[in-house]
mmCIF file of C-alpha atoms in Angstrom:
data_model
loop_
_atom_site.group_PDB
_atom_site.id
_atom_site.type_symbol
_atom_site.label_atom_id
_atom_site.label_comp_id
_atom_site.label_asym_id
_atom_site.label_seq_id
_atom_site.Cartn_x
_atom_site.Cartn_y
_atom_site.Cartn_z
ATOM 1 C CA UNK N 1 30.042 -13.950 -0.137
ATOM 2 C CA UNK N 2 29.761 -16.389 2.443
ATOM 3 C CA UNK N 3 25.896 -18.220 2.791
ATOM 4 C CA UNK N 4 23.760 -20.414 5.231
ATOM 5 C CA UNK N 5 21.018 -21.403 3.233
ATOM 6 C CA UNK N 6 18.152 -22.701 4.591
ATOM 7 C CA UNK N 7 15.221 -23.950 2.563
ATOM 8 C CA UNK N 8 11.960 -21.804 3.387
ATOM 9 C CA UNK N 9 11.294 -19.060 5.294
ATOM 10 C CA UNK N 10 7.973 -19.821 5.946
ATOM 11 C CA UNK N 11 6.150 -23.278 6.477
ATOM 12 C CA UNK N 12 2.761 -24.497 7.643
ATOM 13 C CA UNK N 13 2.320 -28.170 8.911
ATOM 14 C CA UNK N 14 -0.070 -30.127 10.266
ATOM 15 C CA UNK N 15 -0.212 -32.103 13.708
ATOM 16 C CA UNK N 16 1.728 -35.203 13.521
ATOM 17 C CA UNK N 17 3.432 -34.851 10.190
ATOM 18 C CA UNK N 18 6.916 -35.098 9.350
ATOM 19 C CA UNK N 19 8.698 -32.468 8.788
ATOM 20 C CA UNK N 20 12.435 -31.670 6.972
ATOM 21 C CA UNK N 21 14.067 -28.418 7.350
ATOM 22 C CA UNK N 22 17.020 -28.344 5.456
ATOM 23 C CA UNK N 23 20.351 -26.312 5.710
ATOM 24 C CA UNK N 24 23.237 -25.720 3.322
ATOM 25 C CA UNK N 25 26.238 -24.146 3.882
ATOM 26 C CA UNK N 26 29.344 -23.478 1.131
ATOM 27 C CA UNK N 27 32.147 -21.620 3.704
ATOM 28 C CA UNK N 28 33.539 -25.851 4.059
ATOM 29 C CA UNK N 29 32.585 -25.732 7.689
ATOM 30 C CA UNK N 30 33.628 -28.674 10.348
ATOM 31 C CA UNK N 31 30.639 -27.242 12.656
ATOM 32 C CA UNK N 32 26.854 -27.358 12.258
ATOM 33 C CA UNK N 33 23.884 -26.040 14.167
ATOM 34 C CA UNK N 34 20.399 -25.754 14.767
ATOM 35 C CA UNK N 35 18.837 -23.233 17.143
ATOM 36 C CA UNK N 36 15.009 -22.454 18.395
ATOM 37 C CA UNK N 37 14.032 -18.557 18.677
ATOM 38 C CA UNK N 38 11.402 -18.204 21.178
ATOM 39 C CA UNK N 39 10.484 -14.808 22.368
ATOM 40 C CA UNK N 40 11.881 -14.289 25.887
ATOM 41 C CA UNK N 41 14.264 -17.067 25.365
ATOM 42 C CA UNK N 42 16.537 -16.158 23.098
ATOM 43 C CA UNK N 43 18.127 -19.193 20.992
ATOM 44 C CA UNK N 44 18.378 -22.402 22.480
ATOM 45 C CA UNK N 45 20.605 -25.298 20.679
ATOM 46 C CA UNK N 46 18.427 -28.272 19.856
ATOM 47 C CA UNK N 47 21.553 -30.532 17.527
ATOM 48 C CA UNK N 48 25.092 -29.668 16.581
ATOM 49 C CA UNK N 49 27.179 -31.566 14.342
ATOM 50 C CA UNK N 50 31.215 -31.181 14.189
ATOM 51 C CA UNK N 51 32.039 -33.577 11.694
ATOM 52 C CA UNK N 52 29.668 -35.648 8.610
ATOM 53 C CA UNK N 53 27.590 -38.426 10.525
ATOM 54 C CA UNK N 54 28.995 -37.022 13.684
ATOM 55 C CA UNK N 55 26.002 -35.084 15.893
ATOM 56 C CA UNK N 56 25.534 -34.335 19.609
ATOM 57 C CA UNK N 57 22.184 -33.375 21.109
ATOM 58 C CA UNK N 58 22.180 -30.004 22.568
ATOM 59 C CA UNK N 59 19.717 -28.291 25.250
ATOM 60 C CA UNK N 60 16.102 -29.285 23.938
ATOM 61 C CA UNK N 61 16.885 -32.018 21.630
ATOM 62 C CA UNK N 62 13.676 -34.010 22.356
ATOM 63 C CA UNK N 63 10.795 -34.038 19.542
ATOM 64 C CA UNK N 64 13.911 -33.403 16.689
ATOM 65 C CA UNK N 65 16.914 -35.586 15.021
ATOM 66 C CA UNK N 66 19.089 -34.532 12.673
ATOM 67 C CA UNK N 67 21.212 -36.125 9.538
ATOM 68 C CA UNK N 68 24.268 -34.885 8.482
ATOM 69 C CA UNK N 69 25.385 -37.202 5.772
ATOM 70 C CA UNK N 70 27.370 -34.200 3.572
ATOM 71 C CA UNK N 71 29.419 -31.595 4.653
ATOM 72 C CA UNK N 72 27.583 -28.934 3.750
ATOM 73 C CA UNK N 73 24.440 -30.099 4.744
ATOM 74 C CA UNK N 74 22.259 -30.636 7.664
ATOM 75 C CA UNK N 75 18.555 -31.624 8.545
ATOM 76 C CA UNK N 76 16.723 -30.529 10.838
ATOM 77 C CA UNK N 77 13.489 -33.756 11.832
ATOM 78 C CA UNK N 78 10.307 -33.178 13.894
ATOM 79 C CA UNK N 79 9.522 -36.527 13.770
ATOM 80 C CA UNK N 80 5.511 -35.752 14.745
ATOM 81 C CA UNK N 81 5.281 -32.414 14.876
ATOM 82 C CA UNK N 82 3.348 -30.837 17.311
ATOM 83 C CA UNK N 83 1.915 -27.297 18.001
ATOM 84 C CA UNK N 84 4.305 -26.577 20.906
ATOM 85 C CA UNK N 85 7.482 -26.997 17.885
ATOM 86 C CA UNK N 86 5.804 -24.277 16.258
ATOM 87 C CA UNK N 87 8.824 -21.516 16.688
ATOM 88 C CA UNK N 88 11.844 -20.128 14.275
ATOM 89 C CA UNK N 89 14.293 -22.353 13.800
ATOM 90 C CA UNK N 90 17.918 -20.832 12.607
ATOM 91 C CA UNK N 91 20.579 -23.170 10.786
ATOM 92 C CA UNK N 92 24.584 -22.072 11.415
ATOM 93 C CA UNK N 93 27.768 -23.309 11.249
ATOM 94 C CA UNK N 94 31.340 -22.330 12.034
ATOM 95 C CA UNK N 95 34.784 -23.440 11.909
ATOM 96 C CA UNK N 96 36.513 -25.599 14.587
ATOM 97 C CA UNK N 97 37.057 -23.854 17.664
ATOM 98 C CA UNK N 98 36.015 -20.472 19.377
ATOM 99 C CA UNK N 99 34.979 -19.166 16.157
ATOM 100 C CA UNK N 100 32.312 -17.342 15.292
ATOM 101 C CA UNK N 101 28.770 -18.813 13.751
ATOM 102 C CA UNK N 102 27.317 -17.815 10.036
ATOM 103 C CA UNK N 103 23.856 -18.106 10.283
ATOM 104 C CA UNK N 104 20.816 -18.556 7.929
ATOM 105 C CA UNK N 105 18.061 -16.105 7.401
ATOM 106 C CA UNK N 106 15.629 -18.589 9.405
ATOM 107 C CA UNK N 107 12.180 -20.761 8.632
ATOM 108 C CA UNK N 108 9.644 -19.797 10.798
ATOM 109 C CA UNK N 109 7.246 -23.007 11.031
ATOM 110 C CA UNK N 110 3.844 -23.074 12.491
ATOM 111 C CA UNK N 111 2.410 -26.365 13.382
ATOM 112 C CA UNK N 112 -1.251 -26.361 13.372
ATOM 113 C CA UNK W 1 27.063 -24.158 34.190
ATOM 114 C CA UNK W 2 27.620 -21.298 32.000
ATOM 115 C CA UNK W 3 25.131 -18.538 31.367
ATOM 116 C CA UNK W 4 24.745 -15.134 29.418
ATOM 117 C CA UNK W 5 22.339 -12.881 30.780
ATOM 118 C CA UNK W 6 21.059 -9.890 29.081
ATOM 119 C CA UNK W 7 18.662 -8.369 31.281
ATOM 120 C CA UNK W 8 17.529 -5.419 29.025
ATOM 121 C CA UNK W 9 14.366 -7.031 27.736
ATOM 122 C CA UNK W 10 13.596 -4.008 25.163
ATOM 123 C CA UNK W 11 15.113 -0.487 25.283
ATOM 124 C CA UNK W 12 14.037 2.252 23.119
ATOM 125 C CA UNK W 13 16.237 5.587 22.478
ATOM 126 C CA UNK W 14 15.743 8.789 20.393
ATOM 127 C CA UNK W 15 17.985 9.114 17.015
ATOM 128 C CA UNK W 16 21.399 10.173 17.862
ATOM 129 C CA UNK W 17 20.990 9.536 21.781
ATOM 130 C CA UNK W 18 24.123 6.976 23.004
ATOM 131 C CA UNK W 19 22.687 3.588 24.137
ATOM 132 C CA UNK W 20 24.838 0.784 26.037
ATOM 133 C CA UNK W 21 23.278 -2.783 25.983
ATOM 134 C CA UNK W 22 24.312 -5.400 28.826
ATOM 135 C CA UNK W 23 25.540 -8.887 29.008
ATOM 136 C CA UNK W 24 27.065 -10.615 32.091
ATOM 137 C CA UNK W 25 28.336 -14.093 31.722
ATOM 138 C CA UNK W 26 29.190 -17.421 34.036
ATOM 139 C CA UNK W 27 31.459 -19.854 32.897
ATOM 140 C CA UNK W 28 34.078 -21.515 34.532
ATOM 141 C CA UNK W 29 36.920 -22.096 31.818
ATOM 142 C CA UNK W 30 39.989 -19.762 32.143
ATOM 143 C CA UNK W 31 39.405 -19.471 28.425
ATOM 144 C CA UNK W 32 36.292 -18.414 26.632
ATOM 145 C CA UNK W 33 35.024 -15.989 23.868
ATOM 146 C CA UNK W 34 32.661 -13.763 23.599
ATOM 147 C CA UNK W 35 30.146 -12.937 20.630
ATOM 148 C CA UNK W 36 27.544 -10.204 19.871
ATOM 149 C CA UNK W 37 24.958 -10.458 17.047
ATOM 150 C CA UNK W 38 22.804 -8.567 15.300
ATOM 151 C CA UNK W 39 19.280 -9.556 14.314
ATOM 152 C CA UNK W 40 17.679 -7.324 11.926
ATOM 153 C CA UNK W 41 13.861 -7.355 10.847
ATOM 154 C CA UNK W 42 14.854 -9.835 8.432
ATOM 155 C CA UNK W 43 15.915 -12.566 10.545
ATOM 156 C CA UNK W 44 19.787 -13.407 10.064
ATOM 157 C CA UNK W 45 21.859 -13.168 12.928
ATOM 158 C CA UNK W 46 24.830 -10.639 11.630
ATOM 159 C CA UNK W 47 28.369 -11.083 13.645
ATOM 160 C CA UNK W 48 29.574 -7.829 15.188
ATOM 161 C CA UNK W 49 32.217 -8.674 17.043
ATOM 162 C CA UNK W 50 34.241 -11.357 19.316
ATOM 163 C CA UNK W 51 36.465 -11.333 21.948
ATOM 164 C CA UNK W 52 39.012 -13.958 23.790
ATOM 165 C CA UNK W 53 38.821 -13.944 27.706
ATOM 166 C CA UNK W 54 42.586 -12.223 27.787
ATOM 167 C CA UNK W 55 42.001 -9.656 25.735
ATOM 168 C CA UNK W 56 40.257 -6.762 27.729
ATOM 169 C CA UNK W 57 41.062 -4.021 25.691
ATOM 170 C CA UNK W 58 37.832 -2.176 24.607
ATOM 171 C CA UNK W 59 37.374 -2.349 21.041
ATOM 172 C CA UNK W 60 35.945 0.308 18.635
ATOM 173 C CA UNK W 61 34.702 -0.024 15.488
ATOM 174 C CA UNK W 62 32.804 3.223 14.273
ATOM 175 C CA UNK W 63 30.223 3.979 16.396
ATOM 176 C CA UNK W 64 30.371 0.603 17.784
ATOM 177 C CA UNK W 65 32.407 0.101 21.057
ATOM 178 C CA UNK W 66 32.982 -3.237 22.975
ATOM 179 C CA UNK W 67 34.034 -2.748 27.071
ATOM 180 C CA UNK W 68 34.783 -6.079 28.490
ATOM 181 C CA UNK W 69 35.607 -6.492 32.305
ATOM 182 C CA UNK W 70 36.561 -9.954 33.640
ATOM 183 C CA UNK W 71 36.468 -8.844 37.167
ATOM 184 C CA UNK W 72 32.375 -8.071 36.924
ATOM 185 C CA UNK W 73 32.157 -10.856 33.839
ATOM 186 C CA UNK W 74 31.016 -8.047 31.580
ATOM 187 C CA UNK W 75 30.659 -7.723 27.666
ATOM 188 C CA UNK W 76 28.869 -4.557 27.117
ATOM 189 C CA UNK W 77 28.241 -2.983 23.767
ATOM 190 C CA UNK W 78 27.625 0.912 23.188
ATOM 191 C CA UNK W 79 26.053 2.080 19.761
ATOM 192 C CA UNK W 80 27.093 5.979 19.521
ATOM 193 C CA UNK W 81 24.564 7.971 17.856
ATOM 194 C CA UNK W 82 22.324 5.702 17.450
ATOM 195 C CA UNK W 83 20.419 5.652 14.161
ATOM 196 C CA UNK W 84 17.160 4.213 12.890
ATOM 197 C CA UNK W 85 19.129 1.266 11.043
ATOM 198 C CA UNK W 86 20.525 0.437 14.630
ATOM 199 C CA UNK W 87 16.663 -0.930 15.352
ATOM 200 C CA UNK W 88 17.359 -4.897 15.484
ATOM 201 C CA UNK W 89 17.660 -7.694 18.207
ATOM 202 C CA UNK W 90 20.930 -7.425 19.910
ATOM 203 C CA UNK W 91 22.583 -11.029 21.154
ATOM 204 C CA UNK W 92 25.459 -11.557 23.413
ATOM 205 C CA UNK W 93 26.782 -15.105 22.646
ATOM 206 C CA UNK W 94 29.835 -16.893 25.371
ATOM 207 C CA UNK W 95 31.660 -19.634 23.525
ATOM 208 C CA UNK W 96 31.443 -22.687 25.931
ATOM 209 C CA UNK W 97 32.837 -26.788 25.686
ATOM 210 C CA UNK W 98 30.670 -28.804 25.423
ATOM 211 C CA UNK W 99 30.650 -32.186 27.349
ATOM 212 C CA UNK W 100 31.952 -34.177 24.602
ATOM 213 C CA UNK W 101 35.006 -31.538 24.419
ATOM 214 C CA UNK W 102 33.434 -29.902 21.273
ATOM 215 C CA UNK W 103 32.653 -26.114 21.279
ATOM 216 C CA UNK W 104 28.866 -24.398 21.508
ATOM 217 C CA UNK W 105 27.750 -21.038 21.683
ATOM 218 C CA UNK W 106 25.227 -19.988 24.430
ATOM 219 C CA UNK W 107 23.369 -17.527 23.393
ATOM 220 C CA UNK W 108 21.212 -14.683 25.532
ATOM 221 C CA UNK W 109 18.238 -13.599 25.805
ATOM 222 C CA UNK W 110 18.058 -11.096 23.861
ATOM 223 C CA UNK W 111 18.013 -7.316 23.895
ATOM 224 C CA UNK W 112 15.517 -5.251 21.237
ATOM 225 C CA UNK W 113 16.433 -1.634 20.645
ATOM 226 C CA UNK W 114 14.346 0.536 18.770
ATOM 227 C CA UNK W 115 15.487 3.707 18.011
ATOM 228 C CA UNK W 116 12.790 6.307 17.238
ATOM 229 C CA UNK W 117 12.866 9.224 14.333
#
């Protein structure tokens, strides 16, 4: 069975720390992402990665960076995180092309 | 720019009643695909289904069906019968380059369905 791990479901921070979310994926996949879920606006790309070391910023990439230094995996960073990053975050990836995404079950993170 | 709209904030149906959930899109490629997910309680997005912009057959799949119109830029999905298990967050996902000529998915909104006992 095909799997998008990702490493917690649930996690509490503080203001200002830093904080790793981590994704792992064994289908061999080119194509990495990471998406916000906000009520009322649906998933918005933050990083995507097509390739190890390779990564492009998506829609809200500001207050994140990611690392993709093995195929399979790939980090989600808040830097400093801050109350307004509080949110789900979901981890996917895909093959090359117009395929379609496997996706995590999600870490919902609350900054406080 | 490209865009998926699902305007259907929250719709709520009886068991067994038919319910059709929207999605209009805007891109500009002459070739695209089209997603729709399935978010249960439990949080993983589940694929349904996708679709190439020259295919507009409309696709069944039990009591899943798919009607896709390029003329009104239309991906609609009906859920016959609807049962209780149907009660998730519904996505409708377009395919879309990305400026560095890599592929994204844009995702929409967001449609909840409950369906009631």
């Amino acid at each position: 069975d095909v799997k998008v791990t990702q490493s917690s479901r649930y996690l509490v921070k503080r203001t200002g720390e830093k904080v790793f979310l981590e994704c792992v994926q064994d289908m061999d996949h080119e194509n990495m992402f990471w998406y916000r879920q906000d009520p009322g606006l649906g998933l918005r790309l933050i990083y995507f990665s097509y390739d190890v070391k390779m990564k492009e910023k998506g829609d809200i990439p500001e207050g994140y960076s990611v690392s993709r230094e093995k195929k399979e995996r790939f980090s989600l960073i808040l830097e400093s995180a801050s109350t307004n990053q509080t949110s789900m975050y979901l981890c996917a990836s895909s093959r090359p092309g117009n395929t379609e995404a496997f996706f995590g079950q999600g870490t919902r993170l609350t900054v406080v | 720019a490209q865009k998926v709209t699902q305007a259907q904030t929250e719709i709520s149906v009886v068991e067994k009643e038919d319910v059709t959930l929207d999605c209009v899109y805007e891109t500009r490629d002459t070739t695209y695909y089209l997603f729709w997910y399935k978010q249960p309680p439990s949080g993983e997005l589940v694929f349904l289904i996708r679709r190439n912009s020259f295919d507009e057959q409309n696709e069944i799949s039990g009591r899943y069906s798919w009607n896709f119109q390029k003329s009104t830029s239309s991906f609609n999905f009906t859920i016959t019968a609807s049962q209780v298990v149907d009660s998730a967050v519904y996505f409708c996902a377009l395919s879309g380059v990305h400026t560095s000529g890599t592929y994204k998915y844009i995702f929409g909104t967001g449609t909840r369905l409950k369906v009631l006992a």
